[in-house]
Short mmCIF file of C-alpha atoms in Angstrom, two decimals:
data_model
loop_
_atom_site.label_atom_id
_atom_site.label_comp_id
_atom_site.label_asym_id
_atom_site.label_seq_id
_atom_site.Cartn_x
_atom_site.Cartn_y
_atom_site.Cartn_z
CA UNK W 219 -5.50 -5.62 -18.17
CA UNK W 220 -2.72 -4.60 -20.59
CA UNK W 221 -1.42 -4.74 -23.97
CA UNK W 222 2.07 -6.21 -25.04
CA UNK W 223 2.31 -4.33 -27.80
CA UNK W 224 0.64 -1.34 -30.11
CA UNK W 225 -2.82 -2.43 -31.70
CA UNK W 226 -1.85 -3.26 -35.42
CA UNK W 227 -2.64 -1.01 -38.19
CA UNK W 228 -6.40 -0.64 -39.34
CA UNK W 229 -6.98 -2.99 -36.64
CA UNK W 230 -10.58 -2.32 -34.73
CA UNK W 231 -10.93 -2.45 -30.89
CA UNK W 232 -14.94 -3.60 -30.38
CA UNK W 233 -16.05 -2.51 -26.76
CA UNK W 234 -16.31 -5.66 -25.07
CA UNK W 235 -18.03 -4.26 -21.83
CA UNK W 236 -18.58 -1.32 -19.78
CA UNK W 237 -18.44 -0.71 -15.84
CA UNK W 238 -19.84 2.17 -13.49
CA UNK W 239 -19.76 2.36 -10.36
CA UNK W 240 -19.89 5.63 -7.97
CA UNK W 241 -18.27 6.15 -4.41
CA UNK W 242 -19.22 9.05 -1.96
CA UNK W 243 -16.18 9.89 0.17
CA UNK W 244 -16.81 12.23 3.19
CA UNK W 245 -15.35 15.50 3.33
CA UNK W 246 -12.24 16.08 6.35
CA UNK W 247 -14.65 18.87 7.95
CA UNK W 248 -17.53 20.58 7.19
CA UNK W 249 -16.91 22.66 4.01
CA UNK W 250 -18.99 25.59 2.28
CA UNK W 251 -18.25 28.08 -0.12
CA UNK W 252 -20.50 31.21 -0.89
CA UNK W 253 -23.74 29.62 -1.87
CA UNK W 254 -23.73 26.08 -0.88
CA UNK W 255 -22.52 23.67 1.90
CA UNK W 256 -21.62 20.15 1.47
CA UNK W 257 -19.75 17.22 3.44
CA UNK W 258 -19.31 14.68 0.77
CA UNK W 259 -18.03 14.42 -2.94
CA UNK W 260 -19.16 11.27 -5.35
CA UNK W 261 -16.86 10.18 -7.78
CA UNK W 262 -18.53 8.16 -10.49
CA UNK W 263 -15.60 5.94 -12.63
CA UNK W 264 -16.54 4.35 -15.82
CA UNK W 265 -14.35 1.03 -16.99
CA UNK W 266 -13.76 0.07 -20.79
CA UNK W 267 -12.96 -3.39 -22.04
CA UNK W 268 -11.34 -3.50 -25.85
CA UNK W 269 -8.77 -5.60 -27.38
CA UNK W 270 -7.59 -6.95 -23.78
CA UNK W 271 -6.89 -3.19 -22.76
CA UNK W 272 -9.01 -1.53 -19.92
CA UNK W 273 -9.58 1.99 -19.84
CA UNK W 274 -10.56 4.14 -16.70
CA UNK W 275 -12.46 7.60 -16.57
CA UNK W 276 -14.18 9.50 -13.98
CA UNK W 277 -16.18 12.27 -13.09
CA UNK W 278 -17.37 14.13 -9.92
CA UNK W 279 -21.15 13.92 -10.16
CA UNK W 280 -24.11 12.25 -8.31
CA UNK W 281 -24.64 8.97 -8.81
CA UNK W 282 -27.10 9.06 -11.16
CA UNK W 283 -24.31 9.60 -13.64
CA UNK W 284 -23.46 5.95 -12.99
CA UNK W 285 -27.64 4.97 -14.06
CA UNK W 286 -27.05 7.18 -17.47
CA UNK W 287 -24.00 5.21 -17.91
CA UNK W 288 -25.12 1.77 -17.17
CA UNK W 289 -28.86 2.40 -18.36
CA UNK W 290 -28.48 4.91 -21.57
CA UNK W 291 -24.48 4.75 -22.94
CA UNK W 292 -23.23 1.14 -22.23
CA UNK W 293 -25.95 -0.75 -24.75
CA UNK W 294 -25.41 2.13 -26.85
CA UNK W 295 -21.72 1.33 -27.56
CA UNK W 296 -21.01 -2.43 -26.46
CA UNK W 297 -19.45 -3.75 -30.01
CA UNK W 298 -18.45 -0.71 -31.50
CA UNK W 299 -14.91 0.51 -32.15
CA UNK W 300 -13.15 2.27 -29.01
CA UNK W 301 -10.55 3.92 -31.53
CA UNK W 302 -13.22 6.16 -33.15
CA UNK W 303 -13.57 8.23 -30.24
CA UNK W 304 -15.91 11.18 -32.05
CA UNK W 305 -18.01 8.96 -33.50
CA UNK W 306 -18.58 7.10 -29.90
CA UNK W 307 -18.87 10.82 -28.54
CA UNK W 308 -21.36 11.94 -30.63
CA UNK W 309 -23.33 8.23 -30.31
CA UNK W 310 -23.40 9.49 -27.02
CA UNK W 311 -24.23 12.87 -27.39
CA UNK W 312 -27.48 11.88 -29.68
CA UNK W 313 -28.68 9.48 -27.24
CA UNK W 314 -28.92 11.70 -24.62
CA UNK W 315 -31.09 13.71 -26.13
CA UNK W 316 -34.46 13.39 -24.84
CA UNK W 317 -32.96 13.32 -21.52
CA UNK W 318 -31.66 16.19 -21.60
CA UNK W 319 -27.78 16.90 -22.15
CA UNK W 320 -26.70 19.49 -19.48
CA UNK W 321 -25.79 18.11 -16.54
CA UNK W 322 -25.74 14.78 -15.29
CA UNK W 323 -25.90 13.61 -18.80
CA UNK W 324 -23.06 15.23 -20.06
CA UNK W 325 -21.27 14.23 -16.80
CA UNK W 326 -22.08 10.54 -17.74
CA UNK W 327 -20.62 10.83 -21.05
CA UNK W 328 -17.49 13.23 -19.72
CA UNK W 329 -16.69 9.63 -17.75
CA UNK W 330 -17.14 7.50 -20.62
CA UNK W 331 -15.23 9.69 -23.19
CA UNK W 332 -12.28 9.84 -20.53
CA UNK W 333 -11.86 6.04 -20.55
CA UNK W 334 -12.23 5.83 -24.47
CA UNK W 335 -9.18 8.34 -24.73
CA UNK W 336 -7.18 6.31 -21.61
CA UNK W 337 -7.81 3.36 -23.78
CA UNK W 338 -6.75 4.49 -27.00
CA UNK W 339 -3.33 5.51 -25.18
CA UNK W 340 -2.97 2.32 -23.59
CA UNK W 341 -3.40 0.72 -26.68
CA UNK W 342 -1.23 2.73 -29.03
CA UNK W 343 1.16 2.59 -25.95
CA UNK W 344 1.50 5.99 -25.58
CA UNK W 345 0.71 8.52 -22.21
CA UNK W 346 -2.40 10.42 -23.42
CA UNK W 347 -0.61 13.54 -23.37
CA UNK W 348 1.94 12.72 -25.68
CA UNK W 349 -1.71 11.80 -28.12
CA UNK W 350 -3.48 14.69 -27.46
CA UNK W 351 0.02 16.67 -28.50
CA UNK W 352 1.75 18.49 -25.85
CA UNK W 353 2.07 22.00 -25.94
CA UNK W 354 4.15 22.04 -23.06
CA UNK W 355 6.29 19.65 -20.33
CA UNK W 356 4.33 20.66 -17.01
CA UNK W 357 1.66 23.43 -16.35
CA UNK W 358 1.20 26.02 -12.74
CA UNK W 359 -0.96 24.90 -10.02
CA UNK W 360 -2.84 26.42 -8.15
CA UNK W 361 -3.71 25.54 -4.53
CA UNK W 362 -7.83 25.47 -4.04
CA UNK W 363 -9.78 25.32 -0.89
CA UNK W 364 -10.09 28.38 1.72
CA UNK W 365 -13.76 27.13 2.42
CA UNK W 366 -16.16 29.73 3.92
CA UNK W 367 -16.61 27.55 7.08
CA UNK W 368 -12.64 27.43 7.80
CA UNK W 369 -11.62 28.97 10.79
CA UNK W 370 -8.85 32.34 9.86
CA UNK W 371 -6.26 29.99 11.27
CA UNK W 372 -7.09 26.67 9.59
CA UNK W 373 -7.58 28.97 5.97
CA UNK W 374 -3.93 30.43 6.74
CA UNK W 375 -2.40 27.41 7.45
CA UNK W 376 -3.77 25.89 4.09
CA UNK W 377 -2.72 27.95 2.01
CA UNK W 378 0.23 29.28 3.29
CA UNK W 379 1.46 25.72 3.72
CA UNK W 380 0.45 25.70 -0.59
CA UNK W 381 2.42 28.86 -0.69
CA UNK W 382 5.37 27.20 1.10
CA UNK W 383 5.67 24.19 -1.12
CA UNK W 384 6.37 26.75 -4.06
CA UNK W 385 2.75 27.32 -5.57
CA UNK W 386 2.17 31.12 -6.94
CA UNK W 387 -1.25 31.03 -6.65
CA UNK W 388 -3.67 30.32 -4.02
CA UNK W 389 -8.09 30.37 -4.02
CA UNK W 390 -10.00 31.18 -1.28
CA UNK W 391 -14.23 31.08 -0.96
CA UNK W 392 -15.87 34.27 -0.12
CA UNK W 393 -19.32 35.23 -0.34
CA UNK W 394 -21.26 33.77 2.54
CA UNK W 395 -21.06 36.19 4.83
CA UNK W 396 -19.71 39.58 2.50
CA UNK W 397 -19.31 41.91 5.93
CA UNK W 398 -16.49 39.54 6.64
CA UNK W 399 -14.86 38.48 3.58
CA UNK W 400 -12.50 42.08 3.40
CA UNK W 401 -10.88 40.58 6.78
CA UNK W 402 -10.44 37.22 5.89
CA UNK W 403 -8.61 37.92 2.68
CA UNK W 404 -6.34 40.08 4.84
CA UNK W 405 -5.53 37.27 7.02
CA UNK W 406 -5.06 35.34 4.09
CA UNK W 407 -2.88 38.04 2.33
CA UNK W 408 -1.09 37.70 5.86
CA UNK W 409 -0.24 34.14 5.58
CA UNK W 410 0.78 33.63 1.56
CA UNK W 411 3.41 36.51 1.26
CA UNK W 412 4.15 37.47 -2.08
CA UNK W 413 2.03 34.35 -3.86
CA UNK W 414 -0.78 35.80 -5.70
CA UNK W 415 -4.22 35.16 -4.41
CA UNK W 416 -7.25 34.50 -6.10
CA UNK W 417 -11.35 34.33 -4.45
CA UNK W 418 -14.31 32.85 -6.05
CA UNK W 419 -17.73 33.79 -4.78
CA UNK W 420 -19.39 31.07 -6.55
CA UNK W 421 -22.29 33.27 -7.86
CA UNK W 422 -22.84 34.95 -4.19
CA UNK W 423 -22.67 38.66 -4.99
CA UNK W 424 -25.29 41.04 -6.51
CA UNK W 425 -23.29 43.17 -9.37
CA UNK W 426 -23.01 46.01 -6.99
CA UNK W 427 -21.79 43.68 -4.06
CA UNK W 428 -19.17 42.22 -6.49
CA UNK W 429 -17.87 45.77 -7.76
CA UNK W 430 -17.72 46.84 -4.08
CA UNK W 431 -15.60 43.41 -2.72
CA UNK W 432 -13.36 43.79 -5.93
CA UNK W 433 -12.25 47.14 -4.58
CA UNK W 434 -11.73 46.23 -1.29
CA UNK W 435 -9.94 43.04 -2.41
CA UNK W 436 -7.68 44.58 -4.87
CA UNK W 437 -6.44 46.71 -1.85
CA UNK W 438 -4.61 43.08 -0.95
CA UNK W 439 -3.61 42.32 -4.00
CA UNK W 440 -6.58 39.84 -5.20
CA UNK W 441 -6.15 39.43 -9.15
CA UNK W 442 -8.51 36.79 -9.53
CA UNK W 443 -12.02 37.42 -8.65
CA UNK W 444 -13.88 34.03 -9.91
CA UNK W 445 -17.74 34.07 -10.26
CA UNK W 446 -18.56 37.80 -8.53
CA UNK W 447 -21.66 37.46 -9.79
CA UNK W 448 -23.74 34.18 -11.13
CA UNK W 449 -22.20 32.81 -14.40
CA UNK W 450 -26.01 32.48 -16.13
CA UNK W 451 -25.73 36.34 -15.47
CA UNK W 452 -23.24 37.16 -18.76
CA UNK W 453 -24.36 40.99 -18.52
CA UNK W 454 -23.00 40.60 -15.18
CA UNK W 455 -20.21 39.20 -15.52
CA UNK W 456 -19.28 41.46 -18.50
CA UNK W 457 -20.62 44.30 -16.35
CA UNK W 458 -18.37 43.62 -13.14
CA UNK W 459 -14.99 42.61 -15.72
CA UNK W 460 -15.73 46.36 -17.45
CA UNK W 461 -15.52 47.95 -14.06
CA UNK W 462 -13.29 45.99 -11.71
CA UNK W 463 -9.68 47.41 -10.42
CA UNK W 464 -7.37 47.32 -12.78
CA UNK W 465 -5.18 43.86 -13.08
CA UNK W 466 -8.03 41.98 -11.78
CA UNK W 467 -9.06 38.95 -14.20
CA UNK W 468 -12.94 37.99 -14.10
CA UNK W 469 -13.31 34.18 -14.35
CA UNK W 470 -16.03 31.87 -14.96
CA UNK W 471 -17.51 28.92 -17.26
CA UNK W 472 -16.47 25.94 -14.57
CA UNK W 473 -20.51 24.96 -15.17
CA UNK W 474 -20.05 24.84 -19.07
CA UNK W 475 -21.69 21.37 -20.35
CA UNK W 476 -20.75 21.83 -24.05
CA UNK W 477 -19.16 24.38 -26.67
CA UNK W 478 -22.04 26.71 -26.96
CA UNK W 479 -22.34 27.64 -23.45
CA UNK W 480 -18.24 28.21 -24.02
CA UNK W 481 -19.27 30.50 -26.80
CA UNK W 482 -21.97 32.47 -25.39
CA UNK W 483 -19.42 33.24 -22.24
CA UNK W 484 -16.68 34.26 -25.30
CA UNK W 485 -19.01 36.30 -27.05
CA UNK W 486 -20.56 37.85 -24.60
CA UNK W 487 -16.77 39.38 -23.68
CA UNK W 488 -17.78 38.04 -19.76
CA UNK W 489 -14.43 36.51 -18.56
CA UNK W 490 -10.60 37.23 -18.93
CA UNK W 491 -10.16 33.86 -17.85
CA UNK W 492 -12.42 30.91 -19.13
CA UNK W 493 -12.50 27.83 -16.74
CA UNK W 494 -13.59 24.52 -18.10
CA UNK W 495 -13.90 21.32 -16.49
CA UNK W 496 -13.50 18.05 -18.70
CA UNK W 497 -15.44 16.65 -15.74
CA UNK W 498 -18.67 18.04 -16.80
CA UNK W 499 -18.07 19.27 -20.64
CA UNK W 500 -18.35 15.90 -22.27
CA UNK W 501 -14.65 14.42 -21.64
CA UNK W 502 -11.32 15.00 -23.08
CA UNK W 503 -13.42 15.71 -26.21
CA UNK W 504 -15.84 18.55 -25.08
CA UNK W 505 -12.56 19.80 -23.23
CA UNK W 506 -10.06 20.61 -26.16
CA UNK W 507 -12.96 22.18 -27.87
CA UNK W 508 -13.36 24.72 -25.68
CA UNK W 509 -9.29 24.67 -25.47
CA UNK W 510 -9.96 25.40 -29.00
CA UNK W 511 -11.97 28.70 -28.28
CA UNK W 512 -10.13 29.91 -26.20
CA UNK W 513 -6.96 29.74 -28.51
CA UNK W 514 -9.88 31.29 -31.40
CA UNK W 515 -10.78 34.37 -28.97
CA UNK W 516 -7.60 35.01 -27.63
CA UNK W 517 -8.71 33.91 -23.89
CA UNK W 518 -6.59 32.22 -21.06
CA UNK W 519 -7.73 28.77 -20.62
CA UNK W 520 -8.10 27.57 -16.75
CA UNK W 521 -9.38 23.41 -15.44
CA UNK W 522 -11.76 23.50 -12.94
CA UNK W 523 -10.97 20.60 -10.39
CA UNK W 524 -10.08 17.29 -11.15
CA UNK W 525 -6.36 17.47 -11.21
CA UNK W 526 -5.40 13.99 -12.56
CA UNK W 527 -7.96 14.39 -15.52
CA UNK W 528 -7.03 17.79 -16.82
CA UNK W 529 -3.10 16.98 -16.48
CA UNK W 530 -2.39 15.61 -19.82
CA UNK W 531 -5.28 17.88 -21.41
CA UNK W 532 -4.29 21.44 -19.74
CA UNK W 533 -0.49 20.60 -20.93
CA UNK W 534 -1.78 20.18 -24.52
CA UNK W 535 -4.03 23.27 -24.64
CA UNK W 536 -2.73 25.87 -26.38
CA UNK W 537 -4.23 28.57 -24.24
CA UNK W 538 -3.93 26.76 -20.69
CA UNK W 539 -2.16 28.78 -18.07
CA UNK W 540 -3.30 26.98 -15.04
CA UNK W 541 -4.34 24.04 -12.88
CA UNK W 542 -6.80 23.42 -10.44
CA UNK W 543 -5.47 21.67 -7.18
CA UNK W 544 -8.56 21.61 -5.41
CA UNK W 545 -8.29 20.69 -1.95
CA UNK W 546 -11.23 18.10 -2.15
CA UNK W 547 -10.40 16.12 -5.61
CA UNK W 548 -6.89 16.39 -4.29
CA UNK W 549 -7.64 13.68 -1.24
CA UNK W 550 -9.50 11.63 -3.22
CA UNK W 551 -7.20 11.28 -6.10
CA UNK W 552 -4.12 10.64 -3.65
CA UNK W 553 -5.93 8.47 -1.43
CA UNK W 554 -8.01 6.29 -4.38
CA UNK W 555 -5.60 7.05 -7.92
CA UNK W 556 -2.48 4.73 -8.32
CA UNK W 557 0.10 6.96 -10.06
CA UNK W 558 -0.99 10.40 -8.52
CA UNK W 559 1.40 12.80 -9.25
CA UNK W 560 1.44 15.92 -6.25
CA UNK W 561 2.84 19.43 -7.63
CA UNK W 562 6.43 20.04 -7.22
CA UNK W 563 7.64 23.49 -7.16
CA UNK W 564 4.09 24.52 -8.31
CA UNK W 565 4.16 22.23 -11.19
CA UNK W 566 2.12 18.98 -11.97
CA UNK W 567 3.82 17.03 -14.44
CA UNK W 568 2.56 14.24 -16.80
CA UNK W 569 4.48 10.64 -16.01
CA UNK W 570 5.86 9.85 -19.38
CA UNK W 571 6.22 6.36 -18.63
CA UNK W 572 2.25 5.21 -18.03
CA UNK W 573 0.57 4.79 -20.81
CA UNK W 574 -2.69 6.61 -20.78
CA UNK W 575 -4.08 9.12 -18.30
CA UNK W 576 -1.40 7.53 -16.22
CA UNK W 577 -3.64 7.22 -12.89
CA UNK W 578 -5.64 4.00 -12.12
CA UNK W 579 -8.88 3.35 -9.71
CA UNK W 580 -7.46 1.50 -6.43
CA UNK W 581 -10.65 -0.42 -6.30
CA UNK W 582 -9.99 -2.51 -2.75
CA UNK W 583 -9.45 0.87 -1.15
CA UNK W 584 -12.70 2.61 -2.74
CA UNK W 585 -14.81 -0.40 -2.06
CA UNK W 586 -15.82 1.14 1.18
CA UNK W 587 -17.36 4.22 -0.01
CA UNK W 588 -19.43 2.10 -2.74
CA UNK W 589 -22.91 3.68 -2.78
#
């Protein structure tokens, strides 16, 4: 569906129907990272009719995302106007709230409130970056994946082929086996060159592990140590970012459902770098608010997966410096999203000529990992 021209002045868009549906792709190998293992990722989509427009959303969840949606959000906001998008986010906020918001709830709606912003674009006719306001042309990548269960050569060749196609930055996972993780960044310092390299431990370490790896990593030139400790732990976090080598940015706040967790983390002075991930923080919406902490506190701004998503949203934000291209989301979203855009020279960079988030749902080629 599409529109020929710009929705009129003061003219209303009434929801005419929304769609869920959720897919579970399997993973190309067994992948783990410092606390958990997994061999599958579910996308859930959501699908807005309005004015003879569609708009698409997503969101890496389980598929119970797709029940909220369908059973708690769609009756909710069938017939209302699509262009008021705060007022249909906080419709959605409210009724979620005996269900419980964190979580799968605010996943639901971070699906929802995508397509009501993809929508609005595609009906004003204009790429969703260019209404959110760009702050800049393209924003830095950087290449995610170095699972725990890779092999040393298969976690070289990954990211130094990322390396090779011009990305500074590169993420490994340590954590699930610590006696090991000092030689595997070496290999991995061995493979990338000069490009900088970051690890996240996903919450693995005890503060006193985490203090002890940071040392040992630093002696490779690790300046991104992501989640030493467990992100509910803000002492922690504060404790290890107080005490780490010098140059070496703490980050967390990837599991931040709305803008007072992104407080507390601010507050608390836990993280150098704040992560966010429109994904699970209620949408485009939820997203630019903790954009607009960041830019309030003074504190780099980093997306958390999802690559098509944050594009348009991570070059508006003020405060963004970087990108998640995370190996996972990155197959999907090439394999399933018409008009994904790879990195080139270690940029992503918004297509201009799509209105909207400027990716579409191939739905003949996800209909086979319906669940």
């Amino acid at each position: 569906m599409g529109a020929s021209e710009p929705i009129r002045a003061n003219a209303q868009a009434r929801i005419e129907s929304i769609a869920t549906a959720s897919y579970r792709i399997p993973t190309d190998a067994p992948e783990s990272d410092g606390t958990i293992e997994w061999s599958s990722t579910t996308l859930v989509t959501a699908h807005i009719d309005a004015a003879g427009v569609r708009g698409f959303g997503y969101t890496y969840a389980s598929r119970a995302a797709a029940l909220v949606i369908a059973d708690t959000l769609a009756p909710l906001l069938r017939e209302r106007d699509a262009l008021d998008i705060a007022a249909r986010w906080l419709d959605m906020v409210r009724a979620v709230r005996n269900i419980g918001r964190p979580g799968v709830a605010s996943m639901a709606i971070a699906a929802v409130d995508a397509a009501l912003w993809d929508l609005k674009a595609k009906l004003l006719q204009k790429p969703l970056v260019t209404l959110l306001g760009a702050s800049r042309d393209a924003i830095p990548v950087y290449g995610s994946g170095g699972f725990t269960s890779y092999s040393i050569e298969r976690l070289g060749e990954q990211l130094g082929r990322w390396a090779a196609e011009g990305m500074r930055f590169v993420k490994m996972k340590v954590g699930r086996a610590p006696a090991e993780d000092a030689g595997r960044v070496r290999s991995a310092r061995a493979a990338i060159g000069d490009c900088r390299l970051f690890v996240d431990a996903n919450g693995a370490y005890s503060r006193h592990q985490a203090l002890a790896e940071a040392r040992a990593f630093a002696d490779d030139g690790v300046d991104w140590f992501e989640e030493p400790v467990s992100s509910d732990d803000l002492e922690g976090l504060r404790h290890v970012r107080e005490r780490a080598p010098a140059g070496m940015a703490i980050a967390a706040g990837e599991y931040g459902h709305d803008a007072g967790y992104f407080h507390r983390m601010l507050e608390a002075d836990a993280v150098d770098v704040l992560q966010a991930d429109a994904t699970r923080c209620g949408g485009f919406t939820g997203f630019m608010e903790a954009a607009a902490l960041c830019a309030a506190h003074g504190v780099p701004l980093s997306s958390h997966c999802a690559p098509s998503l944050h594009l348009p949203a991570m070059c508006a934000a003020r405060a963004a410096v970087h990108l998640e291209y995370f190996h996972d989301h990155v197959r999907i979203e090439s394999m399933l999203f018409d008009g994904f855009r790879p990195p080139r020279g270690g940029l992503m960079t918004p297509d201009r000529t799509r209105p909207g988030l400027g990716v579409e749902l191939k739905t003949r080629d996800a209909e086979r990992y319906r669940c």
